[in-house]
XYZ file of C-alpha atoms in Angstrom:
666
model
C -14.657 19.164 25.098
C -11.915 16.777 24.469
C -8.771 18.929 23.731
C -7.128 15.788 21.939
C -8.673 12.462 20.329
C -6.412 9.519 19.242
C -7.315 7.365 15.401
C -6.476 3.712 16.541
C -7.297 2.476 12.899
C -5.768 3.750 9.229
C -6.461 4.597 5.940
C -9.868 6.382 4.546
C -11.893 6.614 8.009
C -9.107 7.707 9.753
C -8.996 10.591 7.698
C -12.455 11.017 8.207
C -12.364 11.102 11.773
C -9.793 13.426 11.772
C -11.472 15.941 8.540
C -14.435 15.929 11.756
C -12.039 16.514 14.937
C -10.460 18.739 13.073
C -13.742 21.018 12.549
C -14.495 21.318 15.983
C -11.223 22.145 16.814
C -10.075 19.310 18.282
C -6.342 17.937 18.459
C -5.800 14.257 16.533
C -3.386 11.713 16.867
C -2.647 9.158 14.345
C -0.823 5.624 14.798
C 0.588 3.341 12.757
C 3.212 0.659 11.480
C 5.947 -0.046 9.287
C 3.793 -0.049 6.469
C 2.405 3.243 7.063
C 4.774 5.404 7.385
C 4.225 7.668 4.563
C 0.246 7.079 4.844
C -2.121 9.823 4.409
C -3.891 9.702 7.662
C -0.045 10.123 9.335
C -0.047 13.055 7.289
C -2.921 15.118 7.992
C -3.332 14.294 12.171
C -1.444 16.967 14.641
C 0.972 14.196 15.986
C 2.010 10.902 14.991
C 3.338 7.398 16.591
C 4.635 4.542 15.288
C 3.602 1.574 17.231
C 5.119 -1.884 15.026
C 5.439 -3.580 12.305
C 3.608 -3.873 8.651
C 1.083 -7.120 10.308
C -2.358 -5.402 12.577
C -1.435 -8.437 15.089
C 1.695 -6.580 15.829
C 0.577 -3.160 15.487
C -3.402 -2.118 15.099
C -4.385 -4.738 17.006
C -1.591 -4.333 20.029
C -3.955 -3.071 23.144
C -0.766 -2.207 25.038
C 0.406 -0.294 22.326
C -2.503 2.000 21.476
C -2.957 2.635 24.964
C 0.529 3.502 25.717
C 0.516 6.011 23.076
C -2.265 7.966 24.516
C 0.308 7.840 27.656
C 2.963 9.160 25.046
C 0.964 11.858 23.336
C -2.293 13.065 26.084
C -5.113 11.949 24.176
C -7.251 12.053 26.299
C -9.815 9.769 23.941
C -9.860 7.003 21.748
C -11.880 6.793 18.261
C -11.384 3.317 16.919
C -12.747 3.578 13.181
C -14.390 -0.247 12.227
C -12.739 -3.334 11.977
C -9.029 -3.591 14.406
C -9.614 -3.064 17.713
C -13.221 -1.392 17.402
C -15.645 -4.218 18.226
C -13.168 -5.766 21.124
C -14.465 -4.789 24.911
C -10.986 -5.682 26.481
C -10.208 -1.999 24.587
C -12.854 -0.465 25.546
C -12.240 -1.890 29.144
C -8.072 -0.723 28.797
C -8.816 2.404 28.148
C -11.382 2.494 30.979
C -8.696 1.618 33.402
C -6.351 3.870 32.328
C -8.147 7.061 31.837
C -8.979 7.264 28.342
C -12.495 7.646 26.958
C -13.793 5.048 24.948
C -15.823 7.051 21.930
C -18.216 4.098 21.400
C -20.184 2.345 23.406
C -19.615 0.903 27.490
C -18.063 -2.698 27.060
C -20.744 -4.573 28.041
C -22.901 -3.474 24.792
C -19.921 -4.111 23.351
C -19.563 -7.677 24.217
C -23.519 -8.585 24.051
C -24.260 -7.078 20.545
C -20.214 -7.392 19.051
C -20.729 -11.250 19.409
C -23.024 -12.429 17.098
C -23.642 -15.635 18.535
C -24.421 -13.683 22.250
C -26.385 -10.990 20.063
C -28.675 -13.688 18.416
C -29.363 -15.130 21.888
C -29.806 -11.818 23.369
C -32.751 -10.628 20.139
C -34.326 -13.308 20.604
C -35.144 -13.093 24.162
C -36.225 -9.883 23.302
C -38.268 -11.290 20.739
C -37.090 -10.246 18.029
C -37.325 -12.208 14.996
C -33.921 -14.054 13.858
C -32.911 -16.641 11.567
C -33.380 -19.910 12.229
C -29.838 -20.939 13.125
C -27.214 -22.867 15.358
C -25.659 -20.600 18.072
C -24.080 -22.694 19.749
C -20.218 -23.707 20.304
C -19.200 -26.270 16.848
C -16.007 -28.280 17.478
C -15.131 -29.708 14.927
C -15.971 -29.805 10.800
C -17.873 -33.484 11.379
C -20.489 -31.298 14.114
C -20.539 -28.599 11.664
C -21.579 -31.141 8.652
C -24.480 -32.941 11.032
C -25.650 -29.330 12.219
C -25.845 -27.814 7.868
C -27.314 -30.717 7.720
C -30.086 -30.902 10.871
C -30.344 -27.280 9.741
C -31.422 -27.779 5.599
C -29.335 -26.548 2.610
C -28.524 -23.661 2.477
C -26.765 -22.379 4.932
C -23.997 -19.484 6.288
C -21.337 -20.613 7.691
C -20.128 -16.846 9.547
C -17.175 -16.537 11.873
C -18.526 -15.209 15.205
C -16.457 -12.513 15.658
C -16.153 -11.617 12.387
C -17.055 -8.646 10.244
C -17.008 -7.949 6.579
C -17.129 -10.887 4.730
C -14.470 -12.470 6.527
C -14.387 -16.081 7.812
C -17.620 -16.017 5.928
C -18.772 -18.977 3.528
C -22.514 -20.123 2.536
C -22.408 -24.466 2.297
C -24.900 -25.392 -1.082
C -24.490 -29.477 0.794
C -22.199 -31.575 2.627
C -18.960 -30.980 1.388
C -19.073 -27.872 1.222
C -20.407 -27.500 4.626
C -17.137 -29.008 5.388
C -14.555 -26.915 3.862
C -16.318 -23.544 4.331
C -15.977 -24.491 7.872
C -12.129 -25.282 7.865
C -11.806 -21.764 5.283
C -14.118 -19.473 7.409
C -12.521 -20.680 11.005
C -8.680 -20.628 9.609
C -9.829 -16.387 7.977
C -11.191 -15.897 11.048
C -8.247 -17.386 13.077
C -6.104 -15.028 11.462
C -8.188 -11.444 11.126
C -9.420 -11.851 14.790
C -7.745 -14.467 16.657
C -11.079 -15.437 17.743
C -11.832 -19.298 15.840
C -15.360 -19.918 16.796
C -17.945 -19.558 14.035
C -21.881 -20.528 13.656
C -24.186 -21.173 10.698
C -27.319 -20.264 10.499
C -30.882 -20.918 7.665
C -29.051 -19.374 4.320
C -32.491 -17.192 3.476
C -32.319 -17.590 -0.251
C -33.344 -14.377 -2.199
C -32.997 -11.723 0.228
C -32.310 -8.066 0.800
C -29.531 -6.727 3.608
C -31.612 -3.244 5.299
C -29.714 -2.258 7.694
C -30.721 0.772 10.122
C -28.829 3.236 12.258
C -28.948 4.032 15.504
C -27.488 7.194 17.542
C -28.003 6.068 22.042
C -26.862 8.887 24.123
C -27.666 6.632 26.596
C -31.677 7.572 27.493
C -32.759 9.320 24.029
C -32.154 6.926 20.895
C -33.822 8.042 17.964
C -32.782 5.449 14.326
C -31.704 7.231 11.773
C -33.852 5.484 8.926
C -31.941 2.965 7.181
C -29.403 1.610 4.774
C -29.929 -0.670 1.659
C -26.536 -2.651 1.027
C -27.718 -5.738 -0.633
C -25.092 -4.946 -3.293
C -22.282 -7.635 -2.584
C -20.012 -9.755 -3.701
C -18.791 -12.580 -1.665
C -20.791 -11.145 0.970
C -18.632 -7.747 1.315
C -20.649 -4.582 0.282
C -20.278 -3.093 -2.826
C -23.075 -0.492 -3.238
C -24.976 1.560 -0.925
C -27.327 3.875 -0.855
C -30.042 5.694 1.605
C -32.873 5.139 1.597
C -33.593 1.742 0.418
C -35.551 1.672 -2.827
C -37.781 -1.778 -1.453
C -39.328 -0.423 1.533
C -42.466 1.054 2.642
C -43.176 3.931 5.333
C -44.930 1.249 7.850
C -41.863 -1.034 7.415
C -39.454 1.266 7.877
C -41.363 2.635 11.214
C -41.660 -1.096 12.899
C -37.879 -2.049 11.504
C -35.667 1.121 13.213
C -38.603 0.475 16.258
C -37.004 -2.255 16.372
C -33.864 -0.921 15.982
C -33.886 1.035 19.141
C -35.804 -1.728 21.738
C -32.778 -4.120 21.118
C -30.197 -1.163 21.684
C -31.832 -0.534 25.162
C -32.557 -3.659 26.324
C -28.236 -3.212 26.713
C -28.136 0.412 27.769
C -26.854 0.977 24.094
C -24.308 4.230 24.081
C -22.866 6.077 20.297
C -23.669 5.253 17.040
C -24.873 2.382 15.898
C -25.956 -0.308 13.396
C -28.640 -3.206 13.455
C -29.116 -5.266 10.582
C -31.705 -6.848 8.999
C -32.654 -9.969 6.123
C -35.115 -8.398 4.435
C -37.078 -11.013 1.956
C -39.779 -10.676 -0.933
C -42.588 -9.859 1.545
C -40.890 -7.266 3.565
C -40.917 -9.160 6.211
C -37.208 -8.661 8.277
C -35.188 -10.919 10.175
C -32.185 -9.583 13.013
C -29.118 -10.540 11.631
C -26.297 -8.687 14.223
C -25.302 -5.661 15.229
C -22.068 -3.377 14.680
C -21.066 -1.589 17.973
C -19.062 0.979 15.688
C -19.312 3.428 12.609
C -20.038 1.507 9.387
C -18.251 2.104 6.620
C -20.798 3.179 4.705
C -22.316 5.956 7.106
C -22.042 8.450 4.867
C -25.263 8.009 2.798
C -26.742 8.052 6.414
C -25.249 11.553 6.809
C -25.853 13.508 3.149
C -29.777 11.921 3.333
C -29.694 13.185 7.314
C -27.415 16.243 7.694
C -25.995 14.655 10.674
C -21.912 14.150 11.131
C -22.057 10.799 13.130
C -18.799 11.024 14.071
C -19.073 14.813 15.864
C -22.197 12.787 18.035
C -19.950 10.160 18.422
C -17.635 11.890 19.931
C -19.796 14.624 21.973
C -22.003 10.797 23.572
C -18.195 9.868 24.087
C -17.960 13.554 26.144
C -20.950 12.937 28.342
C -22.683 15.807 26.009
C -26.858 14.509 25.761
C -28.626 14.100 21.793
C -30.128 17.216 20.411
C -32.560 15.704 18.784
C -35.144 13.675 18.620
C -36.852 11.090 16.501
C -39.477 13.393 14.791
C -36.644 15.668 13.618
C -34.951 13.394 11.418
C -35.743 13.865 8.440
C -35.501 12.067 4.411
C -34.066 14.784 2.921
C -32.934 13.025 -0.956
C -30.745 10.606 -2.021
C -27.229 9.244 -2.060
C -25.395 6.534 -2.705
C -22.103 4.924 -1.814
C -19.102 3.091 -3.812
C -16.513 1.429 -2.550
C -13.290 1.848 -4.642
C -11.274 -1.471 -4.531
C -7.338 -2.236 -5.444
C -8.758 -5.437 -7.503
C -9.003 -7.085 -10.673
C -12.682 -7.554 -11.767
C -11.697 -9.457 -14.842
C -9.413 -11.481 -12.936
C -12.289 -12.690 -10.309
C -11.355 -9.692 -8.416
C -8.281 -10.760 -6.845
C -6.716 -7.710 -4.808
C -3.854 -5.773 -6.003
C -1.594 -4.243 -4.816
C 1.988 -1.775 -5.953
C 2.122 2.225 -5.848
C -0.702 4.548 -6.553
C 0.669 5.880 -9.859
C -1.946 8.020 -11.118
C -4.707 9.064 -8.672
C -6.871 11.691 -9.693
C -10.225 11.249 -7.686
C -13.299 13.459 -9.011
C -13.767 16.845 -7.457
C -15.759 16.927 -4.522
C -18.978 19.524 -4.610
C -22.338 19.455 -2.638
C -22.775 16.269 -4.855
C -19.561 14.402 -4.767
C -18.235 13.398 -2.067
C -14.774 11.433 -1.542
C -13.541 9.855 1.114
C -10.395 8.160 0.819
C -6.877 7.557 2.559
C -4.451 7.634 -0.631
C -3.730 9.620 -2.584
C -0.718 10.209 -5.777
C 2.093 8.388 -5.226
C 1.052 6.324 -2.179
C 1.224 2.671 -1.696
C -1.624 0.143 -1.996
C 0.396 -1.556 0.750
C -0.658 -6.393 1.541
C -1.332 -6.826 4.934
C -5.083 -4.360 5.161
C -7.823 -4.511 3.391
C -7.751 -3.206 -0.305
C -10.770 -0.302 -0.329
C -8.808 2.971 -2.029
C -11.526 5.480 -1.392
C -15.777 5.332 -0.970
C -17.549 7.591 -3.928
C -20.402 8.691 -2.638
C -22.920 11.046 -4.839
C -26.257 12.561 -3.580
C -28.869 14.320 -5.790
C -33.344 14.838 -4.876
C -33.233 11.259 -6.232
C -32.725 7.748 -6.607
C -32.058 8.087 -10.621
C -30.109 12.206 -10.220
C -27.957 9.940 -7.619
C -27.343 7.004 -10.022
C -26.155 9.899 -13.211
C -23.970 11.759 -10.437
C -22.232 8.417 -9.307
C -21.760 7.561 -13.176
C -20.361 10.282 -13.576
C -18.475 10.738 -10.957
C -17.068 7.230 -12.023
C -16.040 8.589 -15.137
C -13.762 11.292 -13.920
C -11.945 8.665 -11.485
C -8.509 8.456 -12.339
C -6.292 5.627 -10.852
C -2.937 3.840 -12.357
C -0.594 2.198 -11.034
C -2.673 -0.981 -9.474
C -5.728 -2.252 -11.015
C -9.986 -0.831 -10.115
C -13.470 -2.015 -9.769
C -13.915 1.324 -10.846
C -15.278 -1.226 -14.640
C -17.374 -3.465 -12.544
C -19.104 -0.811 -10.307
C -19.775 1.551 -14.083
C -21.603 -1.485 -15.053
C -23.722 -2.638 -11.915
C -25.202 0.818 -12.347
C -25.681 0.484 -15.921
C -27.722 -2.517 -15.255
C -31.857 -2.127 -15.898
C -32.350 -4.310 -12.771
C -30.444 -1.771 -10.578
C -32.104 1.659 -12.177
C -35.546 -0.444 -11.334
C -34.803 -1.261 -7.649
C -34.969 -4.300 -8.069
C -31.773 -6.228 -5.519
C -31.435 -8.974 -3.367
C -28.108 -9.965 -2.117
C -27.797 -12.350 -5.176
C -27.999 -9.032 -7.320
C -24.264 -10.158 -8.493
C -23.688 -13.797 -8.937
C -27.088 -13.724 -11.276
C -26.623 -10.755 -13.233
C -22.446 -12.245 -13.993
C -22.857 -15.887 -13.683
C -19.456 -16.531 -15.170
C -17.945 -13.617 -14.032
C -16.639 -9.965 -14.722
C -14.852 -9.759 -18.452
C -14.723 -6.487 -21.001
C -18.397 -8.436 -23.097
C -19.999 -6.899 -19.680
C -18.943 -3.453 -20.562
C -18.911 -2.685 -24.511
C -19.089 0.674 -25.530
C -22.777 2.895 -25.834
C -21.711 4.357 -28.675
C -18.247 3.572 -30.412
C -18.675 5.920 -32.786
C -18.350 8.514 -30.260
C -14.876 7.192 -29.074
C -13.734 7.717 -32.019
C -14.453 10.696 -33.369
C -12.897 11.673 -29.189
C -9.621 9.866 -30.696
C -8.997 11.585 -33.053
C -9.719 14.999 -32.163
C -7.524 14.101 -29.084
C -5.118 13.073 -32.308
C -5.071 15.941 -34.467
C -4.465 17.405 -30.912
C -0.691 16.166 -31.071
C -0.585 16.157 -33.975
C -0.739 19.767 -34.637
C 1.878 20.656 -31.331
C 4.209 18.399 -32.742
C 4.247 20.601 -35.886
C 4.687 23.576 -33.474
C 7.842 21.940 -31.367
C 8.764 20.835 -34.697
C 9.517 24.590 -35.378
C 7.447 24.220 -38.059
C 3.567 26.165 -38.229
C 0.906 24.168 -39.307
C 0.106 25.153 -42.826
C 3.440 25.999 -44.084
C 6.628 23.116 -45.025
C 4.887 20.738 -42.858
C 0.816 19.945 -43.142
C -1.495 18.467 -39.969
C -4.186 16.409 -42.413
C -7.503 16.729 -41.417
C -8.307 12.514 -42.626
C -8.022 9.349 -40.620
C -8.800 6.131 -39.983
C -8.797 5.081 -37.328
C -8.929 1.327 -35.814
C -10.475 0.623 -32.400
C -10.425 -3.679 -31.967
C -10.985 -5.289 -35.618
C -13.688 -2.293 -36.061
C -11.750 -0.271 -38.581
C -13.670 4.286 -38.962
C -13.406 5.005 -42.467
C -13.015 7.262 -43.637
C -13.033 10.034 -40.884
C -12.194 14.144 -41.632
C -11.923 17.086 -39.097
C -12.959 20.555 -40.401
C -13.513 22.894 -37.619
C -17.460 24.045 -36.296
C -18.076 27.931 -36.926
C -20.806 27.678 -34.756
C -17.980 27.740 -31.519
C -16.079 30.130 -32.245
C -12.910 28.132 -33.715
C -13.272 25.799 -30.677
C -15.279 22.497 -31.872
C -14.857 20.546 -34.504
C -17.186 18.630 -37.202
C -16.072 14.965 -36.950
C -17.672 12.800 -40.159
C -17.409 9.331 -39.037
C -18.542 7.728 -43.186
C -20.419 10.089 -44.433
C -22.148 10.604 -40.758
C -21.160 14.362 -38.818
C -20.493 14.644 -35.226
C -19.999 17.879 -33.971
C -17.462 17.606 -30.670
C -15.981 20.018 -28.206
C -13.764 18.932 -25.710
C -11.592 21.212 -23.213
C -8.249 18.161 -23.146
C -4.531 19.444 -23.029
C -1.613 17.914 -23.093
C -1.460 15.959 -19.802
C -4.689 16.198 -18.920
C -6.148 12.572 -17.363
C -9.626 13.114 -19.057
C -11.158 14.663 -22.002
C -14.658 16.617 -20.760
C -16.661 17.699 -23.441
C -19.427 17.095 -25.686
C -20.963 14.924 -28.591
C -22.990 16.146 -30.485
C -24.777 18.426 -27.866
C -23.875 14.941 -24.879
C -22.367 15.402 -22.273
C -18.542 13.352 -22.290
C -15.874 11.820 -19.838
C -12.987 9.938 -20.969
C -10.399 8.920 -19.730
C -7.152 8.719 -21.883
C -4.362 7.278 -21.772
C -1.660 7.998 -24.692
C 0.334 4.344 -25.991
C 2.526 4.671 -28.571
C 2.663 7.413 -31.470
C -0.666 7.206 -32.525
C -1.915 5.168 -30.193
C -4.729 6.502 -27.522
C -6.537 3.529 -24.394
C -10.275 5.736 -23.515
C -12.551 4.437 -21.224
C -15.802 5.366 -20.451
C -18.586 4.741 -18.439
C -16.344 1.291 -16.786
C -15.477 0.532 -21.077
C -12.271 0.287 -22.586
C -11.142 1.205 -26.271
C -7.826 0.667 -27.246
C -7.369 2.745 -30.558
C -4.782 3.388 -33.566
C -5.033 6.798 -35.305
C -3.500 6.019 -39.064
C -3.187 8.558 -41.685
C -4.794 6.781 -44.552
C -1.553 5.612 -46.037
C -0.362 4.295 -42.906
C -3.834 2.553 -41.964
C -2.722 0.794 -45.536
C 0.712 -0.819 -44.597
C -1.497 -1.452 -41.182
C -3.596 -4.140 -42.717
C -0.021 -5.812 -44.183
C 1.530 -6.168 -40.315
C 0.548 -9.861 -38.682
C -1.073 -10.898 -35.681
C 1.553 -11.612 -32.400
C -0.400 -14.836 -30.831
C 0.320 -14.705 -27.370
C 2.283 -17.003 -25.400
C 0.430 -20.958 -24.319
C 0.900 -20.848 -20.382
C -1.793 -23.457 -20.144
C 0.281 -25.904 -18.673
C 1.470 -23.650 -15.501
C -0.581 -22.645 -12.462
C 0.059 -18.636 -12.022
C -0.517 -16.782 -9.033
C -3.485 -14.992 -9.443
C -2.240 -11.451 -7.111
C 0.757 -10.810 -5.123
C 0.716 -12.820 -1.576
C 1.650 -15.412 0.687
C 1.489 -19.138 -0.609
C -0.007 -20.719 2.199
C 0.360 -24.244 0.967
C 0.940 -26.356 -1.842
C -1.407 -29.204 -2.153
C -0.072 -31.752 -4.400
C 3.203 -32.840 -5.068
C 6.084 -33.582 -8.209
C 4.199 -36.147 -10.127
C 1.512 -36.014 -9.117
C -1.975 -36.810 -10.916
C -5.024 -34.525 -10.825
C -8.277 -33.915 -11.562
C -9.353 -31.011 -12.608
C -11.853 -28.922 -9.511
C -8.775 -30.294 -7.228
C -6.812 -28.232 -4.435
C -3.546 -27.169 -6.247
C -2.454 -24.562 -3.191
C -4.096 -21.335 -1.158
C -2.889 -17.975 -1.396
C -2.985 -15.819 1.405
C -3.804 -11.048 0.753
C -5.642 -8.313 1.921
C -6.262 -10.971 5.199
C -8.305 -13.100 2.490
C -7.578 -16.733 2.166
C -7.293 -18.159 -2.071
C -8.550 -21.197 -2.881
C -6.699 -22.187 -6.539
C -7.718 -25.782 -7.968
C -6.941 -27.061 -11.292
C -8.183 -25.672 -14.656
C -8.457 -29.870 -15.941
C -6.397 -33.001 -15.166
C -3.283 -33.110 -16.036
C 0.220 -34.448 -14.188
C 2.726 -31.466 -11.751
C 5.991 -31.492 -13.132
C 7.829 -29.156 -11.012
C 6.195 -27.189 -8.042
C 8.331 -23.588 -8.597
C 7.461 -22.468 -5.004
C 7.669 -23.305 -1.454
C 4.733 -23.330 1.061
C 5.513 -19.777 3.370
C 6.845 -17.116 0.247
C 5.860 -14.731 -1.173
C 4.056 -14.201 -4.288
C 4.103 -12.282 -7.316
C 1.086 -11.724 -9.502
C 1.934 -14.097 -12.335
C 4.517 -16.059 -10.217
C 4.609 -19.406 -11.267
C 3.941 -21.741 -9.036
C 3.419 -24.977 -10.229
C 4.139 -26.504 -14.158
C 1.870 -29.138 -15.399
C 2.784 -31.897 -18.369
């Protein structure tokens, strides 16, 4: 077996590969850019090599530097992870030329399947069902519009060398086709160094289901499917295995077709064949990813196989010891992608320091793949993924329940994150029923995501928890002051809890005689609730029961009597008063927020690519104002209403902070 391998990647996937290599007794080499000097994958590896500045085009995408790092450290093989150079045939060839093994398929398979235009032509020639479209090179926006008109709207404009939702747009008319072509080519050029795009018919109400294949060049098997239909902006959000939609006949047909396609290109490694599946279970080839997929953990959990280990073994020349009949469907697995983005601001990227980062404990039912740590940094230069949270159960409902609890236990502060959105998705009855399509998010959240989508299931539960925590705080303060409880300073037992416009009163607390003195009976407006929890000062989580129902509440203190509590994704800002203080609180004036309607603010930290208006110019609602690039995505800012540009406060090419003023209107 290899003695030492280099991981040509970063973040969670680099850490995940290191874990398997360590289990196999293989030494590892990490590579890192200027932005990743203190990254987790650098700390985990046995050795680390600096390869350049923060932008990936000057570090992780520079083939010569990766090859030189292998030579300098004696690495015998390279695992590319996903993204970056993982589907670059020139990288595979450069390694081969230097006698370094590539832990992945051969260059001809990468070239044939990694390029989406070529792969669709090969699939069609092999008799695989494909989506109607135009696979040729498109010269300019005018030609793109003509092709889109010929195919018929809606159409999908996609980067040939793309992946991860980059360089991808859906167009419903000619104007959107023109703009989509320009944006897709620009993103493709900056992300992949290849601005070729193709256009295909957009299948309405589709499911995105993919087949995992594993081949040693002679024996090729499929490891069943993954359902990846929950997507936003064509980026997968929640994946699961198996699919709640497929029957055994369709699963077998898709798997056999995926194997046939793999054999046609002499595939050798782990790979994924993606399909679009309509409501009648007709399936169409979408693309083949000649690498490890982000969502591979759900397949590992239901099959018991380590895909990274098999990739390494196959690259070393070992043969599969598994046959198709050995592949089992055991239980159900689900993955949620935790991103550094603000779901309340149209999912714009968030960067900065992870002031607090506490993932749930791993177990037989919970797995956390991450590349960050408490106090680490989320950089503006790379993908905003924080972690992949994976849960497992004997059936789908159990996996969902485990995921909802694990999300409650995932505590992140310092950057915005999408956990509230994930909690909302999992709570949708349509999701629980398995009625999924790639349009799920657009249909369930037609006006975007906001706090109204996540009301607390039972606000009384949070009122009880806030009162119990506040009493603990008061008891501690009495002890610290040197005054014993009940002597000279009495800790109150009656409170008023304010949550938004609601007031819970009277609230009283007494010890629960049935709980050995550890539990409480909280009376809210005459209704009694048994509350028992495990919480100490400094804990981020309150774990306990309310009326014998398991509850996980994230706790943030706010002043002397304020508590920001969250559970099931819902955020509640509560204050706990004594009855006398509550009376004074009602007399306090309400402070109104400042009027910022005359300013265009940067919704995220990033690079200001362009300013598309001038001072004194009149603009109409919907008109393009500026373009900001962050996390490898271009974000177009448009006018929300008619107005006149009074002053431009930022210049193209400059860096922006979140909420920085870009344009002021008269």
